[in-house]
Coordinates of C-alpha atoms in Angstrom, one line a residue:
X25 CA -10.2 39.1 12.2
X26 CA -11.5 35.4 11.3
X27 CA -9.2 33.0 10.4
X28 CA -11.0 33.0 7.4
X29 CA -9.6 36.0 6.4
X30 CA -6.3 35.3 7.0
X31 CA -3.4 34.4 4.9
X32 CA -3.0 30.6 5.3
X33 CA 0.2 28.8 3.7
X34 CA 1.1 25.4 3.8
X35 CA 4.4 23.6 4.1
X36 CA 4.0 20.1 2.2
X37 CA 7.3 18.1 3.5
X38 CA 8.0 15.3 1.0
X39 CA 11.8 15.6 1.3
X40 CA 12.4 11.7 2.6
X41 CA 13.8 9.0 0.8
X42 CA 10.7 6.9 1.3
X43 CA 13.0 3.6 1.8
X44 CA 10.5 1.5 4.0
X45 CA 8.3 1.9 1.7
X46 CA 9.9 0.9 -1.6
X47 CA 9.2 -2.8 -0.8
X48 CA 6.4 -2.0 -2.7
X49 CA 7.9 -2.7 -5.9
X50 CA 8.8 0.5 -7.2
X51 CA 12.4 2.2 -7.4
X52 CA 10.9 5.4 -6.4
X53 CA 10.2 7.1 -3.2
X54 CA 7.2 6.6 -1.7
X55 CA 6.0 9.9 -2.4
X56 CA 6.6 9.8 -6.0
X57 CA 4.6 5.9 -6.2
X58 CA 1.3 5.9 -7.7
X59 CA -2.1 5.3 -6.6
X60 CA -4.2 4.4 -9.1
X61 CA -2.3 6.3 -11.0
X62 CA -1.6 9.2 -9.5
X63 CA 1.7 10.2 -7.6
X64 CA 0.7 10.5 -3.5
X65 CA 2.7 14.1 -3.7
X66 CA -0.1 14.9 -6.1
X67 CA -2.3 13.5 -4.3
X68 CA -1.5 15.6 -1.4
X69 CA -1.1 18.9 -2.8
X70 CA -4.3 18.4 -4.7
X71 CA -6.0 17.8 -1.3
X72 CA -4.8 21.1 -0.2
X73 CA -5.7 23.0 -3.7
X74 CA -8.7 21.6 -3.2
X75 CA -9.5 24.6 -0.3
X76 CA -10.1 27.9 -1.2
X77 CA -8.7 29.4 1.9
X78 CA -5.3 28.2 1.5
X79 CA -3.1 31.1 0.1
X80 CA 0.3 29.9 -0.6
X81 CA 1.9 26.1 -1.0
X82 CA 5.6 25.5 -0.7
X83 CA 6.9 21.9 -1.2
X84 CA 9.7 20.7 0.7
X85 CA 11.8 17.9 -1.7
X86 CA 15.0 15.8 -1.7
X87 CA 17.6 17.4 -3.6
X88 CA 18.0 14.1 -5.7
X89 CA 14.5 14.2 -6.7
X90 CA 14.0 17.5 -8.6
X91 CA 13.4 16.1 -11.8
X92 CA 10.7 13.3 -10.3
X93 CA 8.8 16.7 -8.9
X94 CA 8.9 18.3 -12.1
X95 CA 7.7 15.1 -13.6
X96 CA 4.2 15.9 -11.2
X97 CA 3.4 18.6 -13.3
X98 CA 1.5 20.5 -10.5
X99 CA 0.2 23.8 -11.6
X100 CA -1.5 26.4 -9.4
X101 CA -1.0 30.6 -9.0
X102 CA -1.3 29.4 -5.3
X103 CA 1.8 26.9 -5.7
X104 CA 5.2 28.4 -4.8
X105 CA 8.6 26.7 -6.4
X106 CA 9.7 24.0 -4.6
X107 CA 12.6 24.0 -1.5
X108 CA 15.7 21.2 -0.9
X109 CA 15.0 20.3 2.6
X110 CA 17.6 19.1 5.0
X111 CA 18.7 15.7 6.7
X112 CA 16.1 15.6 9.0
X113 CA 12.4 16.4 8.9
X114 CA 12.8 18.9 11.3
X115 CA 15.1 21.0 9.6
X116 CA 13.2 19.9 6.6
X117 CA 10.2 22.1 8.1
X118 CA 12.3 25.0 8.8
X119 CA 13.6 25.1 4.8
X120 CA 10.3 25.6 4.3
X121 CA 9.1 28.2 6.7
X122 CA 12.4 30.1 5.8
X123 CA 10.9 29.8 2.4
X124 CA 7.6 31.4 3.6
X125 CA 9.2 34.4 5.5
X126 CA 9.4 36.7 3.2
X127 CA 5.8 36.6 2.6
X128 CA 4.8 36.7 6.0
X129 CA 1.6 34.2 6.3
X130 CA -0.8 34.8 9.5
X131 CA -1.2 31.1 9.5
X132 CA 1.6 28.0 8.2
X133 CA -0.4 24.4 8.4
X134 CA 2.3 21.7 8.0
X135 CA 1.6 18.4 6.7
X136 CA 3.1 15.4 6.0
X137 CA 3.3 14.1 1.9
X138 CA 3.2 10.7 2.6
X139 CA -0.7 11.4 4.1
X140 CA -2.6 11.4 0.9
X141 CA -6.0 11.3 2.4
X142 CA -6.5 14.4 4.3
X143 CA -9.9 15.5 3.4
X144 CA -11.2 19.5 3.4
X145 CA -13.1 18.3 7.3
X146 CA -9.5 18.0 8.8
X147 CA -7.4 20.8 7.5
X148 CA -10.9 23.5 8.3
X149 CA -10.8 21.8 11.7
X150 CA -6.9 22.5 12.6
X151 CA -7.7 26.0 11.2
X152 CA -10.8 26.5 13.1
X153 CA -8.6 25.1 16.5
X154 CA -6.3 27.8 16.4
X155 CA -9.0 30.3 17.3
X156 CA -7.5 31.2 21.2
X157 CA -4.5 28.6 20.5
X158 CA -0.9 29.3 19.3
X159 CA -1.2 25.6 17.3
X160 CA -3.9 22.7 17.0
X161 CA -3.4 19.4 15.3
X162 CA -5.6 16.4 14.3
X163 CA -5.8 13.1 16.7
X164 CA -7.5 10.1 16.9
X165 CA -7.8 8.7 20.3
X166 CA -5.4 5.7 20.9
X167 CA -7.6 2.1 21.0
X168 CA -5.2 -0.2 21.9
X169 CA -3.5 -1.2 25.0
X170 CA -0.6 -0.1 25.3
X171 CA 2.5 -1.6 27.6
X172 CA 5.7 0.5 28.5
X173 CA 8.9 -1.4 28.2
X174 CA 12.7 0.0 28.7
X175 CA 14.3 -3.3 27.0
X176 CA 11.4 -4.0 24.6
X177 CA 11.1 -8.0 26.3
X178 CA 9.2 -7.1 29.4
X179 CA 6.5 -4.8 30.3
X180 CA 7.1 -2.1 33.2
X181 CA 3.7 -1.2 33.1
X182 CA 0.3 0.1 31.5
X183 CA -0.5 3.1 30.0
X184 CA -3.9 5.1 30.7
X185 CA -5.0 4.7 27.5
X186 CA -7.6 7.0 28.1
X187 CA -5.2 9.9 28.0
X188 CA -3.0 9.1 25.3
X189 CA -4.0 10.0 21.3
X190 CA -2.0 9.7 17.9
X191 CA -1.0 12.5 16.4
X192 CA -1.6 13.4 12.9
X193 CA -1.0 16.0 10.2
X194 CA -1.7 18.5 8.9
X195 CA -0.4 21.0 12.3
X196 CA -1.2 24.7 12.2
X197 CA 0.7 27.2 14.0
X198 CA 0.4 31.2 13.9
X199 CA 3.7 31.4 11.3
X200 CA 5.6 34.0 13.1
X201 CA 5.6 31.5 16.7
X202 CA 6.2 28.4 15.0
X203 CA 8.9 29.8 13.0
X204 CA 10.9 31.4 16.4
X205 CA 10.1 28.1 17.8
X206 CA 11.8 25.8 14.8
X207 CA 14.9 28.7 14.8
X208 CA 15.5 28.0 18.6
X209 CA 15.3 24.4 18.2
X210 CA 17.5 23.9 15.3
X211 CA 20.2 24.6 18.2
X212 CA 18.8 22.1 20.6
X213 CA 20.8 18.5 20.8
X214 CA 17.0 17.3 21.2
X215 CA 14.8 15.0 18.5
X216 CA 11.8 16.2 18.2
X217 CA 9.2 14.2 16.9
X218 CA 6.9 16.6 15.2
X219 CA 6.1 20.1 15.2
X220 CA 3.7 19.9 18.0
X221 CA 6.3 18.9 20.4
X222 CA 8.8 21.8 18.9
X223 CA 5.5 24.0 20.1
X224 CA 4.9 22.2 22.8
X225 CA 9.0 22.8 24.1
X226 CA 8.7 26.4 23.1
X227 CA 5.9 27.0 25.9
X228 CA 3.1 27.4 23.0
X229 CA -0.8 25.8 23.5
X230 CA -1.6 23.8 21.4
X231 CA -5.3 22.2 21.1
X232 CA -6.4 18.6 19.7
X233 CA -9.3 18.5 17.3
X234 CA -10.6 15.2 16.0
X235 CA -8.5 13.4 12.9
X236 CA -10.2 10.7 10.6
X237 CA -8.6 7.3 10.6
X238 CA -8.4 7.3 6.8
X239 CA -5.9 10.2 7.0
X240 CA -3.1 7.7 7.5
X241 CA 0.9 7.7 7.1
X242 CA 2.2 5.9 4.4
X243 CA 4.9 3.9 6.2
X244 CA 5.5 0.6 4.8
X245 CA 4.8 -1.2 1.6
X246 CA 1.5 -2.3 3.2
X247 CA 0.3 0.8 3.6
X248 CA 0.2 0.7 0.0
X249 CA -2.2 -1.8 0.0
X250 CA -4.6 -0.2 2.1
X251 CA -4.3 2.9 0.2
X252 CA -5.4 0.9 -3.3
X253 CA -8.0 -0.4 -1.6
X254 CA -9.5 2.7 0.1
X255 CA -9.5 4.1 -3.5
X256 CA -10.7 1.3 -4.7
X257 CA -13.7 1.3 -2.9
X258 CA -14.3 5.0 -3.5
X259 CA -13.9 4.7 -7.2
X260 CA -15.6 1.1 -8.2
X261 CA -18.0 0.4 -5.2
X262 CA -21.0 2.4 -3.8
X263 CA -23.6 1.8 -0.4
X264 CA -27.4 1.1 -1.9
X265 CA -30.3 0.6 0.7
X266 CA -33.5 -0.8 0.3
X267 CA -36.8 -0.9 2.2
X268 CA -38.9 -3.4 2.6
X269 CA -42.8 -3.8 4.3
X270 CA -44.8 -7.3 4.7
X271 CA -47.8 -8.0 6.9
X272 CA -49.5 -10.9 7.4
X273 CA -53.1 -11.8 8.9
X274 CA -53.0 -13.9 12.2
X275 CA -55.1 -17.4 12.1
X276 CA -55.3 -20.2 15.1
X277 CA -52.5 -22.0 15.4
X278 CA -49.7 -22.7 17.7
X279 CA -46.9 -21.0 16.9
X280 CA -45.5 -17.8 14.6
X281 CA -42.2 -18.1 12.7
X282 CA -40.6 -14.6 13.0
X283 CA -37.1 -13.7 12.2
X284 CA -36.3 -17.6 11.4
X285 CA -37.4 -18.9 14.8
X286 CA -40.3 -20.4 15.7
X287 CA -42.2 -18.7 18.8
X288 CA -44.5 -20.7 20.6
X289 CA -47.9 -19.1 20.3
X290 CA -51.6 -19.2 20.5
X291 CA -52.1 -18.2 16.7
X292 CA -49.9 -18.4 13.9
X293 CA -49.2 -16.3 10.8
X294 CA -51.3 -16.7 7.3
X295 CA -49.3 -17.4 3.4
X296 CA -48.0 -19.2 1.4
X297 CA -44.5 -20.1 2.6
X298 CA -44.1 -19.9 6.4
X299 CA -45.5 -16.2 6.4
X300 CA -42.5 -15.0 8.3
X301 CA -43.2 -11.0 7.9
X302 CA -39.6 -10.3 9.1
X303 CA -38.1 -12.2 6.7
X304 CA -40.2 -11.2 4.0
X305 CA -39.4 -7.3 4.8
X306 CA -35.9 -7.8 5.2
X307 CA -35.8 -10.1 1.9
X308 CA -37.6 -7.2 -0.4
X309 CA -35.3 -4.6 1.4
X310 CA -32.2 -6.6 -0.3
X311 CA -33.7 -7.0 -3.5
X312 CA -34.6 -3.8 -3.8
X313 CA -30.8 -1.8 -2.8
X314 CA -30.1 -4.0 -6.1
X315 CA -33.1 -3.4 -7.9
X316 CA -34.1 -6.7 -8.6
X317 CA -38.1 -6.4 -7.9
X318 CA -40.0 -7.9 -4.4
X319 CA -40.1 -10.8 -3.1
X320 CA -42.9 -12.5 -5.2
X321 CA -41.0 -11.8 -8.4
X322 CA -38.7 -14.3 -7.4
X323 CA -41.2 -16.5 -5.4
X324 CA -45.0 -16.7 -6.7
X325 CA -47.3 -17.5 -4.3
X326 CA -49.0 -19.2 -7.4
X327 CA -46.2 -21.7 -7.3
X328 CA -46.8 -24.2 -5.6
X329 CA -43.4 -25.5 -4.7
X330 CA -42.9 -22.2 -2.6
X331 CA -46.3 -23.9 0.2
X332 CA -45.0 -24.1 3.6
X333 CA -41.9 -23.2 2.5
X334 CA -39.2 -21.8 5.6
X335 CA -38.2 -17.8 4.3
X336 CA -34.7 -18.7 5.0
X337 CA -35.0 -19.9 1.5
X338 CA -35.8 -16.1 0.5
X339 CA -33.4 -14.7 2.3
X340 CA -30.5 -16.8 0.9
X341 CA -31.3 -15.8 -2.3
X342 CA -31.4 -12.3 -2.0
X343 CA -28.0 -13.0 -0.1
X344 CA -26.7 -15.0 -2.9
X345 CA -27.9 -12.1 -5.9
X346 CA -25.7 -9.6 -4.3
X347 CA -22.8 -11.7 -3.9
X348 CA -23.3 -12.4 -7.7
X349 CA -23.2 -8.9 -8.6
X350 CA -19.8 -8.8 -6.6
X351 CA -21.3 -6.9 -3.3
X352 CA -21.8 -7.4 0.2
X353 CA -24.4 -6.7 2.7
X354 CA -23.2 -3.9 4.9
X355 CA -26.1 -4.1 7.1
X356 CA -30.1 -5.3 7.8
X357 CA -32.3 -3.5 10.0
X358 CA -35.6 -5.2 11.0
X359 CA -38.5 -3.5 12.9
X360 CA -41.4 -6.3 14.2
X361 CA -44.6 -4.2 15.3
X362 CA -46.7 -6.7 17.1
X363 CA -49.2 -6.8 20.5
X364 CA -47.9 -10.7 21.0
X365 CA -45.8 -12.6 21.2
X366 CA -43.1 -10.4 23.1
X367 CA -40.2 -10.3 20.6
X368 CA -37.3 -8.8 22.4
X369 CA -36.4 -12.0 24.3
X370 CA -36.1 -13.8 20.6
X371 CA -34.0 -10.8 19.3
X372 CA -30.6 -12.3 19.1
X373 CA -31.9 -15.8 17.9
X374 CA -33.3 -14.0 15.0
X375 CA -30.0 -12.3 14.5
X376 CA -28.1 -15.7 14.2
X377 CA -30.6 -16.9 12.2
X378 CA -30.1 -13.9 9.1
X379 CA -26.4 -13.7 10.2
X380 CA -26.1 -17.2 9.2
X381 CA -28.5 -17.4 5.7
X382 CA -26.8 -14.2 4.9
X383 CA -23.4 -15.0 5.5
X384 CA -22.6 -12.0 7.9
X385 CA -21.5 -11.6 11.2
X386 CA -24.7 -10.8 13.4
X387 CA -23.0 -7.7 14.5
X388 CA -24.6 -6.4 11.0
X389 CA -28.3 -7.3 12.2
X390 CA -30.5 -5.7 13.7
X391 CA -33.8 -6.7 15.0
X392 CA -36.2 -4.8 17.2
X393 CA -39.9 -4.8 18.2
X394 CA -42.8 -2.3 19.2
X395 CA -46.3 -2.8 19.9
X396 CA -48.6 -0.6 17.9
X397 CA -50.4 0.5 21.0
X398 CA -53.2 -1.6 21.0
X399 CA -54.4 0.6 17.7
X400 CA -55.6 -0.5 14.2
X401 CA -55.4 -4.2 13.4
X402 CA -52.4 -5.2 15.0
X403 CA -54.0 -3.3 18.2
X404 CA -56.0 -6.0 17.8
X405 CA -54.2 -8.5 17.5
X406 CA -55.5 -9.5 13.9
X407 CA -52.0 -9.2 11.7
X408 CA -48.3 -8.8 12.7
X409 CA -46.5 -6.2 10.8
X410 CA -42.7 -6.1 9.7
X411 CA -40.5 -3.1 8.2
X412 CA -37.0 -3.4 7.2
X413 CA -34.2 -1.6 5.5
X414 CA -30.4 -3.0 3.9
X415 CA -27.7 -1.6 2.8
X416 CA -25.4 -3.2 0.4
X417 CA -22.3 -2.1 -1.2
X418 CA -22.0 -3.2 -4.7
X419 CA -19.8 -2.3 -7.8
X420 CA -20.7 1.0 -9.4
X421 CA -22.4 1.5 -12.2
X422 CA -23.2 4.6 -14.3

């Protein structure tokens, strides 16, 4: 039998006072707060509605907060009345599964309310894990240093880094193992962390699949600020990207400006301005994630106050049209396709350069070069081709 076939229940546990939290400016418990209005409980259970393979919801409250759970309004055939949980969260988690036991579930994933973001990916890939395991819970592999301590003022030593990941929520266990488990620890002097480590203590194998850093705990009251602004950005800002192409024909001269720097070289590049094609790509690639035409919309090579004129100019003011529209450059991409000069050596210079017009760091920039073979005109050595692309995030419009 798949797992997709299986019964799958969820315990939601939401039975904490939420006190760190409440710094946030609101009397009630974390949980109960709003997010753009919209409690995180709903938020959670929504997330978990939102899959169709889920069978059975039971939510795991304070006693003190029946009526703010009521308040929610949740309503689903799928969602079973709510269960007082207990002083800690891990007999929290067994008020719940006692809950279940009557209607037997092949599968219990157990999840944390305060971890509003859990997405559809994560929850099908703790169900998916527990194909040949007895539990499997999302992680995200541990980035910072970390130092071991036993009086918190001096460090004993370093951890491998490499081995250690944070654990996160939902956890899925086959219900009638998980459930034994949780009975035999209730009797245990122990603190156990999470359900994982009751697993782990029962002599059950449990696998890792990969977590998403956006399916965070809210802890503290600035974790409230991060959650407004993740939805902000889902709800009011979107990613545009534009493309942009120049060429330009290759005269006698002395030097090319490519990128913003100049290049010592036996020809140089024919226009108008300075004839920089990289600039001139990346410039129309801007303008156009934002709609706002090319490059000679905003800069006729009929005007004459444009001759000679250094593309950095161009640049800026593509730069400047998105700020004005409230966005940001996420990131510029530009591809030089030229038999000479050799490019690569310039490539960070050029980076600086459209870091700095653009007011981005240059780890958004990217600039490359190819030869075209020795093929066509540029073969030849007759023009100097540019292609770029942009992406900018601006405020979202219908």
């Amino acid at each position: 039998m798949s797992q997709r076939s299986k019964s799958i229940a969820v315990i939601i546990v939401a039975a904490g006072k939420g006190e760190r939290a409440q710094a946030h400016g609101a009397a009630a418990p974390k949980q109960y707060q709003a997010l753009r209005g919209v409690p995180v409980l709903a938020r959670t259970v929504n997330a978990f509605l939102a899959v169709p393979e889920i069978t059975k919801i039971v939510t795991v409250i304070h006693s003190d907060h029946r009526a703010q759970y009521a308040a929610l309004r949740l309503e689903d055939a799928r969602l079973l009345p709510a269960v007082e949980g207990g002083a800690t969260r891990q007999a929290s988690v067994l008020a719940g599964l006692q809950a279940l036991a009557p209607l037997r579930p092949d599968i219990v994933l157990i999840h944390d309310a305060a971890r509003p973001f859990v997405d559809p990916g994560v929850i099908g890939g703790v169900i998916a894990g527990l194909e040949g395991n007895d539990g499997a819970l999302p992680v995200s592999p541990v980035v910072d240093t970390i130092k071991r301590s036993a009086d918190g003022r001096q460090v004993a030593r370093t951890e491998d880094r490499s081995q250690l990941f944070a654990a996160q929520t939902p956890q899925g266990f086959r219900f009638a193992q998980i459930l034994s488990a949780h009975l035999r620890a209730a009797n245990q002097p122990r603190n156990f962390t999470d359900d994982a480590e009751i697993a782990e203590w029962a002599g059950l194998r449990v696998a890792m699949v990969p977590g998403q850093a956006g399916n965070f705990k809210i802890t503290h009251a600035e974790d409230f600020v991060r959650a407004e602004r993740m939805l902000q950005g889902d709800r009011l800002m979107e990613t545009r990207t534009g493309i942009g192409y120049d060429v330009h024909q290759l005269a006698p001269g002395d030097a090319v400006w490519l990128g913003g720097v100049r290049i010592p070289h036996h020809s140089r590049l024919q226009g108008h301005s300075d004839a920089d094609v990289a600039l001139h790509a990346l410039t129309d690639a801007i303008l156009g994630a934002i709609g706002e035409g090319d490059i000679g919309v905003h800069f006729p090579p009929s005007d004459m106050q444009w001759k000679d004129a250094a593309s950095t100019l161009f640049l800026k003011h593509a730069g400047e049209l998105v700020a004005a529209r409230g966005g940001r450059i996420v990131n510029c991409d530009v591809t030089i396709v030229a038999e000479a000069p050799r490019i690569a050596a310039h490539a960070p210079a050029m980076c600086a350069v459209i870091a700095e017009t653009l007011g981005i760091s240059a780890r958004r920039v990217g600039v490359k070069a190819t030869t075209n073979e020795k093929l066509g005109f540029v073969g030849r050595e007759e023009g100097i081709v540019a292609m770029a692309s942009a992406s900018v995030e601006v405020p979202r419009v219908d």
